[in-house]
Coordinates of N, CA and C in Angstrom, one line a residue:
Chain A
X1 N 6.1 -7.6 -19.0 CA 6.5 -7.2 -17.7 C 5.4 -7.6 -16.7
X2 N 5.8 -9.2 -15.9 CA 4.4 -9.3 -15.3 C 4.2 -8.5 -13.7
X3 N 5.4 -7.7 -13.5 CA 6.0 -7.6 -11.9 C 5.4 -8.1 -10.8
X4 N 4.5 -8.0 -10.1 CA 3.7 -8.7 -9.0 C 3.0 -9.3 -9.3
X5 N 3.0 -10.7 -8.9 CA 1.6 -11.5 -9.3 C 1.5 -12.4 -8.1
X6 N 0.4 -12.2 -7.6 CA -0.4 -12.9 -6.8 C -1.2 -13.9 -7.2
X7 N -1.5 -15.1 -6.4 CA -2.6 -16.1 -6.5 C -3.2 -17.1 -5.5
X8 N -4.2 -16.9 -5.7 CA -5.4 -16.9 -6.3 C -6.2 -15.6 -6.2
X9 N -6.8 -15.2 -6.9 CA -7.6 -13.9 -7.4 C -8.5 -14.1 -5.7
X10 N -9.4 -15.1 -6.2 CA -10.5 -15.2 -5.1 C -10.6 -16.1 -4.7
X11 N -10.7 -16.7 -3.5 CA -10.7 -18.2 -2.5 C -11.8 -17.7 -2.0
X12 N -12.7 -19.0 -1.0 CA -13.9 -19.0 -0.1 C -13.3 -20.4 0.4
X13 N -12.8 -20.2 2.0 CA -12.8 -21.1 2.6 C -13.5 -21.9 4.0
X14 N -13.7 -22.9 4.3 CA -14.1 -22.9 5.5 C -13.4 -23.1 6.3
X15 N -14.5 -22.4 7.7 CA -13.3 -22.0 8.9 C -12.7 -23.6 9.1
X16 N -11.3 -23.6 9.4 CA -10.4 -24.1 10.0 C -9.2 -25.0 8.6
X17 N -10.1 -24.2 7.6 CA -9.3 -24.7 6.8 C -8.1 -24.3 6.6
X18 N -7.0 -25.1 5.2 CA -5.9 -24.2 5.3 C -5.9 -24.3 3.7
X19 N -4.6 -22.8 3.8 CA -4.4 -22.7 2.5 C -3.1 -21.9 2.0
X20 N -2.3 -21.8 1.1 CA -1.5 -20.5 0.9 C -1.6 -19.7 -0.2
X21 N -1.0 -18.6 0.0 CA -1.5 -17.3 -1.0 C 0.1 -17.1 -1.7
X22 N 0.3 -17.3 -2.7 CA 1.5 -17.3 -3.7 C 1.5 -15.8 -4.3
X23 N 2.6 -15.6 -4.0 CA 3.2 -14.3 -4.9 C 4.9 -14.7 -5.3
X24 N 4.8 -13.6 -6.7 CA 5.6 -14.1 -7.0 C 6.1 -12.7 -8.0
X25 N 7.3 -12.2 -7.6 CA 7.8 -10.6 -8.3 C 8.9 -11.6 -9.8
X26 N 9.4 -10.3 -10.6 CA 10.0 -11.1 -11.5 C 11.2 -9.6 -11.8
X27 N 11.0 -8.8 -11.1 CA 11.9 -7.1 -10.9 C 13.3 -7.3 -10.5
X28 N 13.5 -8.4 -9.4 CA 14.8 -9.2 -9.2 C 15.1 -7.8 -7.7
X29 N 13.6 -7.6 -6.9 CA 13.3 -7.0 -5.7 C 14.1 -7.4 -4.6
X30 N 14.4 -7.0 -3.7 CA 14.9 -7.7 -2.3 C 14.2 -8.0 -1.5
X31 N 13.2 -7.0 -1.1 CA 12.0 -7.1 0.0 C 10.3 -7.3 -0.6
X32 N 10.1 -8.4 0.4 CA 8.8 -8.4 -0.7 C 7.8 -8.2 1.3
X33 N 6.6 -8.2 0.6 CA 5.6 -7.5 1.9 C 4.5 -8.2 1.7
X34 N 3.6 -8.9 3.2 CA 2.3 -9.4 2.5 C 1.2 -8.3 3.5
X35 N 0.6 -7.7 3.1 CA -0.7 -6.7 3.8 C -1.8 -7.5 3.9
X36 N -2.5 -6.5 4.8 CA -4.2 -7.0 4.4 C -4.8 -5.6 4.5
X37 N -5.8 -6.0 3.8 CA -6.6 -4.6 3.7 C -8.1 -4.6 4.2
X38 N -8.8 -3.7 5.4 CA -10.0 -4.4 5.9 C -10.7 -3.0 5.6
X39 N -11.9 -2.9 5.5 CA -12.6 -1.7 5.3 C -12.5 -1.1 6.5
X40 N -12.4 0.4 6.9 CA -12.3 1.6 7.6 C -10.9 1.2 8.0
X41 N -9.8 0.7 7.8 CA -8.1 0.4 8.3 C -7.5 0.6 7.1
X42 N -5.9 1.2 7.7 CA -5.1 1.1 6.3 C -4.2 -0.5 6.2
X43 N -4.0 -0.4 5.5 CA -3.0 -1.1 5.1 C -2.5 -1.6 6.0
X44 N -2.6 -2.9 6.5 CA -1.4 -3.2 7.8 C -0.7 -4.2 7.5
X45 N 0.2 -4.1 7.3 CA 1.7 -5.3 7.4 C 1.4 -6.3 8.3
X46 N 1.7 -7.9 7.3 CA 1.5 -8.6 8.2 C 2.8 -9.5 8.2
X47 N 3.3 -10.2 7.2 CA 5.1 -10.3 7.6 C 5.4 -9.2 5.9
X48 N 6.7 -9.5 6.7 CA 7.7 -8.7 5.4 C 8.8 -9.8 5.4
X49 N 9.6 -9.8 4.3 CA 11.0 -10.1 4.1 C 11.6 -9.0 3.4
X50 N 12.9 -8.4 4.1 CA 14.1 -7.7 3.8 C 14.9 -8.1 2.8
X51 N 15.4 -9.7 3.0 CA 16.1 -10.1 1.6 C 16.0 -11.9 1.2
X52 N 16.4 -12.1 0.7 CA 15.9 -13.9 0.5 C 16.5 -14.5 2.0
X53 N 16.1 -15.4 2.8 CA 16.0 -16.2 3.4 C 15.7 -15.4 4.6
X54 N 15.0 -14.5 5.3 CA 14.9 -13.8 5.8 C 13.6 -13.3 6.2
X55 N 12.9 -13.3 7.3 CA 11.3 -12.9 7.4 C 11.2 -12.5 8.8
X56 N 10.0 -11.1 9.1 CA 10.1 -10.6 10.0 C 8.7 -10.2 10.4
X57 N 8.3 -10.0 11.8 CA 6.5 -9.9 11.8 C 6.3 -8.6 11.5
X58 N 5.2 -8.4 11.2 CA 4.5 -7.3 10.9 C 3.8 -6.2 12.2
X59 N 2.5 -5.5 11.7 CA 1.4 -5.2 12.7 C 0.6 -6.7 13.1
X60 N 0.1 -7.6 12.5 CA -1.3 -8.3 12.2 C -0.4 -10.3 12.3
X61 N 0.6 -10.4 12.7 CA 1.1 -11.7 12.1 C 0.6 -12.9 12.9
X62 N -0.6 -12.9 13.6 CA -1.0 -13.8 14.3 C -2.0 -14.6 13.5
X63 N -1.4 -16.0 12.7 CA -2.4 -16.9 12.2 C -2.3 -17.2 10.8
X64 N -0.5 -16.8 10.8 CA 0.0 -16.7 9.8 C 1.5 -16.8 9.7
X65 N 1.7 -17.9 8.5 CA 2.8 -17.9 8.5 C 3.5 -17.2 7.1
X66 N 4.9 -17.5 6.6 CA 5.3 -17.2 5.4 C 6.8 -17.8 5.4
X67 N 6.8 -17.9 3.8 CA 8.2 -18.3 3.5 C 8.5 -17.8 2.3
X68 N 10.0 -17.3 2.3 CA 10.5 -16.4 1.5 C 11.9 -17.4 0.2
X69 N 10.9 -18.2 -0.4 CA 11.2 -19.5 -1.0 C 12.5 -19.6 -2.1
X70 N 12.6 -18.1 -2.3 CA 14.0 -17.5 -3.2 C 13.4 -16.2 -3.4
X71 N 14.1 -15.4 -4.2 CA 14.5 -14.1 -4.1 C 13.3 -13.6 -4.8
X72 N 12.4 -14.4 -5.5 CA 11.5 -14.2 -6.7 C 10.2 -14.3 -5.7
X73 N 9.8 -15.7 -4.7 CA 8.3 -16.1 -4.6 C 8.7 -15.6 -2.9
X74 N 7.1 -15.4 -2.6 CA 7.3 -15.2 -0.9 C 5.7 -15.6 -0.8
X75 N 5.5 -16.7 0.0 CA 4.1 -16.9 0.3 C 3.7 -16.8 1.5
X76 N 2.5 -16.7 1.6 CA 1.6 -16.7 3.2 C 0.3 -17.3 3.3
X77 N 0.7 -18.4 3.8 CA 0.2 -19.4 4.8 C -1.0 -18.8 5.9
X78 N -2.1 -19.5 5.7 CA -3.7 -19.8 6.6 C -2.9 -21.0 7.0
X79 N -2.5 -21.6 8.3 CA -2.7 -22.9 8.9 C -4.6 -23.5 9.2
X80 N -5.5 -22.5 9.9 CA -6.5 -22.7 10.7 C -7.2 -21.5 10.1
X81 N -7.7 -21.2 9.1 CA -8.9 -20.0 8.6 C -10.0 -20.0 9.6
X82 N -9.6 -18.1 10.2 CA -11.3 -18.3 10.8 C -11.6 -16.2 10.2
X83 N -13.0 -16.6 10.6 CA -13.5 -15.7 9.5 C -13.1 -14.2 9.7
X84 N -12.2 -13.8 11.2 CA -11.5 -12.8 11.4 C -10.4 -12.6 10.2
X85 N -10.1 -13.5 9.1 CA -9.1 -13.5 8.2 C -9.6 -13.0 7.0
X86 N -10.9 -12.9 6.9 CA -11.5 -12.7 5.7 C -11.4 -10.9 5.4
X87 N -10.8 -11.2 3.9 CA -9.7 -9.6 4.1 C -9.4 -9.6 2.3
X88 N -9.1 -9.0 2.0 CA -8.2 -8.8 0.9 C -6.9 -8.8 1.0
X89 N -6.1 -9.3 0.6 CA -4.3 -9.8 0.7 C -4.0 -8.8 -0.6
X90 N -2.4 -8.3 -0.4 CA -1.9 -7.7 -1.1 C -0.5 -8.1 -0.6
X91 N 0.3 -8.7 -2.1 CA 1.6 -8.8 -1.6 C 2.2 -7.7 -2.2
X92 N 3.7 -7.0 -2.3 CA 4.3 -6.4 -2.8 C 5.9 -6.3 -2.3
X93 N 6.4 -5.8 -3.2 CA 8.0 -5.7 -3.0 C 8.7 -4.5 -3.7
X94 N 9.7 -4.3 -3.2 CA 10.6 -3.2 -2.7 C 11.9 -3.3 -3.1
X95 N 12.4 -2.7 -4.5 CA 14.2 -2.9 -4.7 C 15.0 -2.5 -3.4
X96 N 16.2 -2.5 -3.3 CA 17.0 -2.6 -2.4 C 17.7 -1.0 -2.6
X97 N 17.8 -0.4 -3.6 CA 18.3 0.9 -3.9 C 16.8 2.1 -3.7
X98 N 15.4 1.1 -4.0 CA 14.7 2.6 -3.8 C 13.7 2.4 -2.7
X99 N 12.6 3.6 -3.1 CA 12.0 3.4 -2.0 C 10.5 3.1 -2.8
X100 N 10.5 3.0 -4.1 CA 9.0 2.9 -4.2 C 8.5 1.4 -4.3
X101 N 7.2 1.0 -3.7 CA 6.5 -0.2 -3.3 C 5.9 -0.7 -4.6
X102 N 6.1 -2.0 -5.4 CA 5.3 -2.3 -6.2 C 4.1 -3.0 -5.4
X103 N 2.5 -3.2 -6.0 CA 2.0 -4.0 -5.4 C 1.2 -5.5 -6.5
X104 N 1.0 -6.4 -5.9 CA 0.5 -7.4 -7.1 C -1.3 -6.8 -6.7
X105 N -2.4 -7.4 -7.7 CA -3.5 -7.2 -8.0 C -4.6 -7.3 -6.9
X106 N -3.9 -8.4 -5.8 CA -4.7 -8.7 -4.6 C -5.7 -9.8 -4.5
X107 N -5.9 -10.8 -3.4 CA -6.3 -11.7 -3.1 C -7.2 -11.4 -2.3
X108 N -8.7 -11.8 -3.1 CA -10.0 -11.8 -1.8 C -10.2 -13.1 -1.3
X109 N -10.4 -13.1 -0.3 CA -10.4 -14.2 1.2 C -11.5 -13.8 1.7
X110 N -12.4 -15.1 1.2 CA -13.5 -15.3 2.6 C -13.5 -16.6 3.2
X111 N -14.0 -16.3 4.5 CA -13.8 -17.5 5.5 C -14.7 -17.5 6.0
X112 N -15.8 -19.0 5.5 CA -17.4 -18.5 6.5 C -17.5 -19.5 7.3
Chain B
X1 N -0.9 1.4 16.2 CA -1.1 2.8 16.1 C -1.1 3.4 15.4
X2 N -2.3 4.1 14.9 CA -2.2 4.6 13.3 C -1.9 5.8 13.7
X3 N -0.8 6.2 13.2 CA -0.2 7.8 13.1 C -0.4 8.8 11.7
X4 N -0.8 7.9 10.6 CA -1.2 8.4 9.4 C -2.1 9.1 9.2
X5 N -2.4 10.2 9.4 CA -3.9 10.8 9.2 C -4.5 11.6 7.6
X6 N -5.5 11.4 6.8 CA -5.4 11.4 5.8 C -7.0 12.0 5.8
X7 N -7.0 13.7 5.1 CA -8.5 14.2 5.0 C -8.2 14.8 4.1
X8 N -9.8 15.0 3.3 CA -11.1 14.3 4.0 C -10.8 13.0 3.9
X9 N -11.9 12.0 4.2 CA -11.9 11.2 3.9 C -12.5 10.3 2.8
X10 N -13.4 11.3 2.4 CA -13.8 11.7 0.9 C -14.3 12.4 0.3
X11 N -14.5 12.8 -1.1 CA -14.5 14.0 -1.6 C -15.7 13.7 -2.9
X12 N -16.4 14.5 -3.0 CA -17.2 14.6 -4.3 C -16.5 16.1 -5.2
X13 N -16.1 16.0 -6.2 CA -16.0 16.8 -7.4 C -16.8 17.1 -8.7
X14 N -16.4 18.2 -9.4 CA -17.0 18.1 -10.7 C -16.0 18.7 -11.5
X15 N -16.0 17.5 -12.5 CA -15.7 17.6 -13.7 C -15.2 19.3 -13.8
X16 N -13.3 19.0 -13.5 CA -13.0 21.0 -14.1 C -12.3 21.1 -12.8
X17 N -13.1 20.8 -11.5 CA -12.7 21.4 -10.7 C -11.1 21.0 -10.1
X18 N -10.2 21.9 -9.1 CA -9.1 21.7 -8.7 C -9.2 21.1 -7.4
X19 N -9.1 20.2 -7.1 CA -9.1 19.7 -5.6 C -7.6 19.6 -4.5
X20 N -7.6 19.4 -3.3 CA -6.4 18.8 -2.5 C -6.6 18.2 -1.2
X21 N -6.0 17.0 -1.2 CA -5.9 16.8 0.2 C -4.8 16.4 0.7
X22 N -4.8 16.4 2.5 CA -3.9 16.4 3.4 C -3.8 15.1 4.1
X23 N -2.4 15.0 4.4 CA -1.8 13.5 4.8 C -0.6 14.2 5.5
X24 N -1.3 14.0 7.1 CA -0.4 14.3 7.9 C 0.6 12.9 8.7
X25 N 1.5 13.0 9.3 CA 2.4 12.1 9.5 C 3.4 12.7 11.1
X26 N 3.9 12.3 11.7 CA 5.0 12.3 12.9 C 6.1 12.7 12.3
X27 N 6.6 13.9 12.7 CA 7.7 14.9 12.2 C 9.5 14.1 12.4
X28 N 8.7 13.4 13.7 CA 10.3 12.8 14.0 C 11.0 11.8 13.0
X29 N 12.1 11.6 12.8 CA 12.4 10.4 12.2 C 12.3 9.8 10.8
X30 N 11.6 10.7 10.5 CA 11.1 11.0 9.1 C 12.5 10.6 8.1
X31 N 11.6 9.4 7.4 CA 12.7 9.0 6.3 C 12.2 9.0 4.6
X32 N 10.8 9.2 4.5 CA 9.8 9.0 3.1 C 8.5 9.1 3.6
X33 N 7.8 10.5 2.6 CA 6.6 9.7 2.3 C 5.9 9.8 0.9
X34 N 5.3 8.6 1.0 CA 4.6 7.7 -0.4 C 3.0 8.4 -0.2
X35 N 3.0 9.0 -1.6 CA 1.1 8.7 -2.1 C 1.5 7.8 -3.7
X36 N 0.0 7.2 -3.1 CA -0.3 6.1 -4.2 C -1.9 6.3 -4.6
X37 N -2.1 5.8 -5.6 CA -3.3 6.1 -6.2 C -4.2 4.3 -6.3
X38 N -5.3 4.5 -6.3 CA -6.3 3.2 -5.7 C -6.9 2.8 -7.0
X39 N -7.3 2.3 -7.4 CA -8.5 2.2 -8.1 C -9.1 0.8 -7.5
X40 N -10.4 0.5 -7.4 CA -11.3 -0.3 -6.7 C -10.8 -1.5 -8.0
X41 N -10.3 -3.3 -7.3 CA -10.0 -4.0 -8.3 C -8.7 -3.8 -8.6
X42 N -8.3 -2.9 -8.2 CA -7.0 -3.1 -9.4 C -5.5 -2.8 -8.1
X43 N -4.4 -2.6 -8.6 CA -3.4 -2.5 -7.2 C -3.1 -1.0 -7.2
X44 N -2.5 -1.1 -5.8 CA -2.1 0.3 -5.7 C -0.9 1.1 -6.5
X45 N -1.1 2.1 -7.3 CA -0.1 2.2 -7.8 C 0.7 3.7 -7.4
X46 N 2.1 3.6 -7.4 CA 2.9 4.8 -6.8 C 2.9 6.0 -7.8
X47 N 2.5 7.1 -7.1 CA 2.6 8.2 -7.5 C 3.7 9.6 -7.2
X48 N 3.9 9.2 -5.9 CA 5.5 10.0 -5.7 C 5.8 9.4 -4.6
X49 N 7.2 9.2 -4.6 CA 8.1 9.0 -2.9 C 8.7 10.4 -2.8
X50 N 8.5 11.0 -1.5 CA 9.3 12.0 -1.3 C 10.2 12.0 0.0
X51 N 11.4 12.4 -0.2 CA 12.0 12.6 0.8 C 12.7 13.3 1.3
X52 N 12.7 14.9 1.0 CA 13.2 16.0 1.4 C 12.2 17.2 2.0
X53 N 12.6 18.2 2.6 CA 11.5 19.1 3.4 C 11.3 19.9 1.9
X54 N 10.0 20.6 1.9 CA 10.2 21.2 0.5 C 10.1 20.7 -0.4
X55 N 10.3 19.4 -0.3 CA 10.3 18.6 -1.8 C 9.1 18.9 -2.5
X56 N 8.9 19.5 -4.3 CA 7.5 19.2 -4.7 C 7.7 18.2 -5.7
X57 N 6.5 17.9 -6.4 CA 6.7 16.5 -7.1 C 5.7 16.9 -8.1
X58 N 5.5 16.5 -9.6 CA 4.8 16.8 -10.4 C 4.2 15.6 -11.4
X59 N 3.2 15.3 -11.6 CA 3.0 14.2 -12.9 C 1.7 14.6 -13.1
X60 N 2.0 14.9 -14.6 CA 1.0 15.8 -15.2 C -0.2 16.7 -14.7
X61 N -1.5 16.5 -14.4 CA -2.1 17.6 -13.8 C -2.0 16.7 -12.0
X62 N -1.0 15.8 -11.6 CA -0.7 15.6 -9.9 C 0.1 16.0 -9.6
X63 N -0.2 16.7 -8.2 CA 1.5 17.5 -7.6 C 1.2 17.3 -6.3
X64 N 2.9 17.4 -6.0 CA 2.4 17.1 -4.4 C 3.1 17.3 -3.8
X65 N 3.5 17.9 -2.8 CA 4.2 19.3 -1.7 C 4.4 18.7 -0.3
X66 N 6.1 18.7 0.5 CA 6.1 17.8 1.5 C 6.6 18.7 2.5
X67 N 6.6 19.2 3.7 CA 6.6 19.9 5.2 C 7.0 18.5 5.5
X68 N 8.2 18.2 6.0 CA 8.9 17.2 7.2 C 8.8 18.3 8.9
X69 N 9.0 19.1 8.4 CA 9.2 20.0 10.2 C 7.8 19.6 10.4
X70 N 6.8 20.2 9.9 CA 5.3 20.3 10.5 C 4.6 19.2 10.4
X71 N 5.2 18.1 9.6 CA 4.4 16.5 9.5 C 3.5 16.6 8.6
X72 N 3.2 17.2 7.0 CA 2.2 16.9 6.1 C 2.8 17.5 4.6
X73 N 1.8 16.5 4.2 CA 1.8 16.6 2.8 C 0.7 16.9 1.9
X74 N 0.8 17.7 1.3 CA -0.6 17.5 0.3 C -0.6 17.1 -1.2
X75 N -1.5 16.8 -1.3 CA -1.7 15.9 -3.3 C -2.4 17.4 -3.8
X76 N -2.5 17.5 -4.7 CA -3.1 18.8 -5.5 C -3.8 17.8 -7.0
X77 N -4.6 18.1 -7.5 CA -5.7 17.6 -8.7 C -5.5 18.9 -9.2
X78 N -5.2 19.0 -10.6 CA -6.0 20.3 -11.6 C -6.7 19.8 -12.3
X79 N -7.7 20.4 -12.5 CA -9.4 20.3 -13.7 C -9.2 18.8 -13.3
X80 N -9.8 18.1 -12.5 CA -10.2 16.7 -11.9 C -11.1 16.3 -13.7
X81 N -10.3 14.7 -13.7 CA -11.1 14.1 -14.5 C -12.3 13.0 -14.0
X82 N -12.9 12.3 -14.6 CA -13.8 11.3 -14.2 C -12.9 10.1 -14.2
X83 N -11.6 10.4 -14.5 CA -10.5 9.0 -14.4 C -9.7 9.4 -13.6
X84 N -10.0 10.4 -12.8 CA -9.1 10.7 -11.3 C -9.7 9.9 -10.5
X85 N -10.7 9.3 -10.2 CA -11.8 8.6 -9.3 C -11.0 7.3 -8.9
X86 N -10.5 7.5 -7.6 CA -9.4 6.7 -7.2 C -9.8 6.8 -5.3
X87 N -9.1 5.8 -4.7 CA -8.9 6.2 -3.4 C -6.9 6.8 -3.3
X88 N -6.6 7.7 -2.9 CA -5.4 8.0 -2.7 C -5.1 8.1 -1.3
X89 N -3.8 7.3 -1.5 CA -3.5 6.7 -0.5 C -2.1 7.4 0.6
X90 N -1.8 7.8 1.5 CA 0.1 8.2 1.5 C 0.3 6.7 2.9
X91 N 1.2 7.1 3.0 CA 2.1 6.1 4.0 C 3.9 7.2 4.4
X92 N 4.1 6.8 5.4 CA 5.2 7.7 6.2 C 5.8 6.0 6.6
X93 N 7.2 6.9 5.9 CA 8.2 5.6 6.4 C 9.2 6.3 7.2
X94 N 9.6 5.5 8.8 CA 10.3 6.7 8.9 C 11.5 5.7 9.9
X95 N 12.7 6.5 9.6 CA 13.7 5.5 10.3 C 14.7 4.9 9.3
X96 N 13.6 4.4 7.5 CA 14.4 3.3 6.7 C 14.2 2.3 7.5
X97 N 13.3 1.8 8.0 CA 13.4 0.5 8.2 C 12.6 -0.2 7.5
X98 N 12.2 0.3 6.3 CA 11.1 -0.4 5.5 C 10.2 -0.8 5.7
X99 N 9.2 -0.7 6.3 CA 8.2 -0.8 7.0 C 7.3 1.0 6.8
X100 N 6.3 0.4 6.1 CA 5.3 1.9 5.6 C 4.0 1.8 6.8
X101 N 3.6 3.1 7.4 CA 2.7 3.3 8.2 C 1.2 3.7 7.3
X102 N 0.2 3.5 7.0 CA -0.3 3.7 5.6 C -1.5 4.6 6.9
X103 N -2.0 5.8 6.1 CA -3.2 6.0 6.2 C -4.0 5.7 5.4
X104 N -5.7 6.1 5.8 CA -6.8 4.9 5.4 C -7.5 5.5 4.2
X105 N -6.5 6.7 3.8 CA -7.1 7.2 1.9 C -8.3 8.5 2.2
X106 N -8.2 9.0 1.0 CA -9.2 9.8 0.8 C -9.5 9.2 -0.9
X107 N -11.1 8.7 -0.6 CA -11.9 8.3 -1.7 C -12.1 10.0 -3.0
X108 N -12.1 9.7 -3.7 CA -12.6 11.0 -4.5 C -13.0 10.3 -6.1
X109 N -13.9 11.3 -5.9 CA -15.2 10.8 -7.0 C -15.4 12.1 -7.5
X110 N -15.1 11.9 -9.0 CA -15.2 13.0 -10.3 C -16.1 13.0 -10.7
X111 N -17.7 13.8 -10.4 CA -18.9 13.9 -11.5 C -18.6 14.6 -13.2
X112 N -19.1 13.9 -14.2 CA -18.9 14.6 -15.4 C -19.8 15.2 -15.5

């Protein structure tokens, strides 16, 4: 049961670079979620998708994109890394009948 | 707007003792709320969704008690272990629109 999996573990990029962050559920979820997590903040949403082909902004969705590639992977896109991105990434997703959140392992991002 | 409020914000224990903390939330509109348990490295993992006033919730020595009229919840710890040492997390979802408002955790650290 691999349910959430994210990748890459840990990236280091330079500013203006680009790159994307792959998740990928295998629960057969409807909504999947990508966060970031920054010290003294909770958790802030930065897109979500509700159901396959479908995406919506979050709190934080400036400088980022995503695509919800089938019902299984949903990635998020750095076009232009700058070091305000440097964060931990957490994707996760959400069956359609309940309410509890799985989350994958999480992605550290630095951007110097 | 962070509406999640979550104390203390950390806690020192020992080994035996019973601990609790509070995760307050906006009374209105109230559709779920989620505590999740942290561990540093690893993902967030769910510990109760609740969604009724009253609701209590039990898993093994964690319980956790929900007020929708007055906006809070509390987690309860019995005889805390050195493997309770987590950041715990809640989030208030409210509406169903899937979209979780997360507060910023209460760290707690079990001395043996």
């Amino acid at each position: 049961n691999a349910g959430v999996t994210q990748t890459p573990k840990f990236q280091v990029l330079k500013t203006g670079q680009s790159m994307t962050l792959q998740c990928a559920q295998d629960m057969n979820h409807n909504s999947m979620y990508w966060y970031r997590q920054d010290p003294g903040m909770g958790l802030r949403l930065i897109y979500y998708s509700a159901s396959e082909g479908t995406t919506d902004k979050g709190e934080v969705p400036n400088g980022y994109n995503v695509s919800r590639l089938n019902k299984r992977e949903f990635s998020l896109r750095l076009e232009s890394a700058a070091p305000s991105q440097t964060s931990v990434y957490f994707c996760a997703s959400r069956p359609r009948a309940g309410n509890t959140i799985y989350f994958g392992e999480g992605s550290w991002l630095t951007v110097v | 707007i962070l509406n999640v409020e979550q104390s203390p914000q950390s806690l020192h224990v020992q080994e035996g003792d019973s601990t609790n903390f509070t995760c307050s939330f906006p009374s209105s509109n109230f559709y779920a709320l989620h505590w999740y348990r942290w561990e540093t490295a690893k993902s967030p993992e769910a510990l109760f969704v609740m969604t009724l006033n009253g609701d209590e919730k039990k898993k093994g020595r964690i319980s956790a008690t929900l007020n929708t009229k007055e906006g809070y919840s509390y987690l309860y710890i019995k005889g805390s272990q050195p493997e309770d040492s987590a950041t715990y997390l809640c989030a208030h979802n409210a509406g169903n629109n899937r979209k979780l408002i997360w507060g910023l955790g209460t760290s707690l650290a079990v001395n043996p």
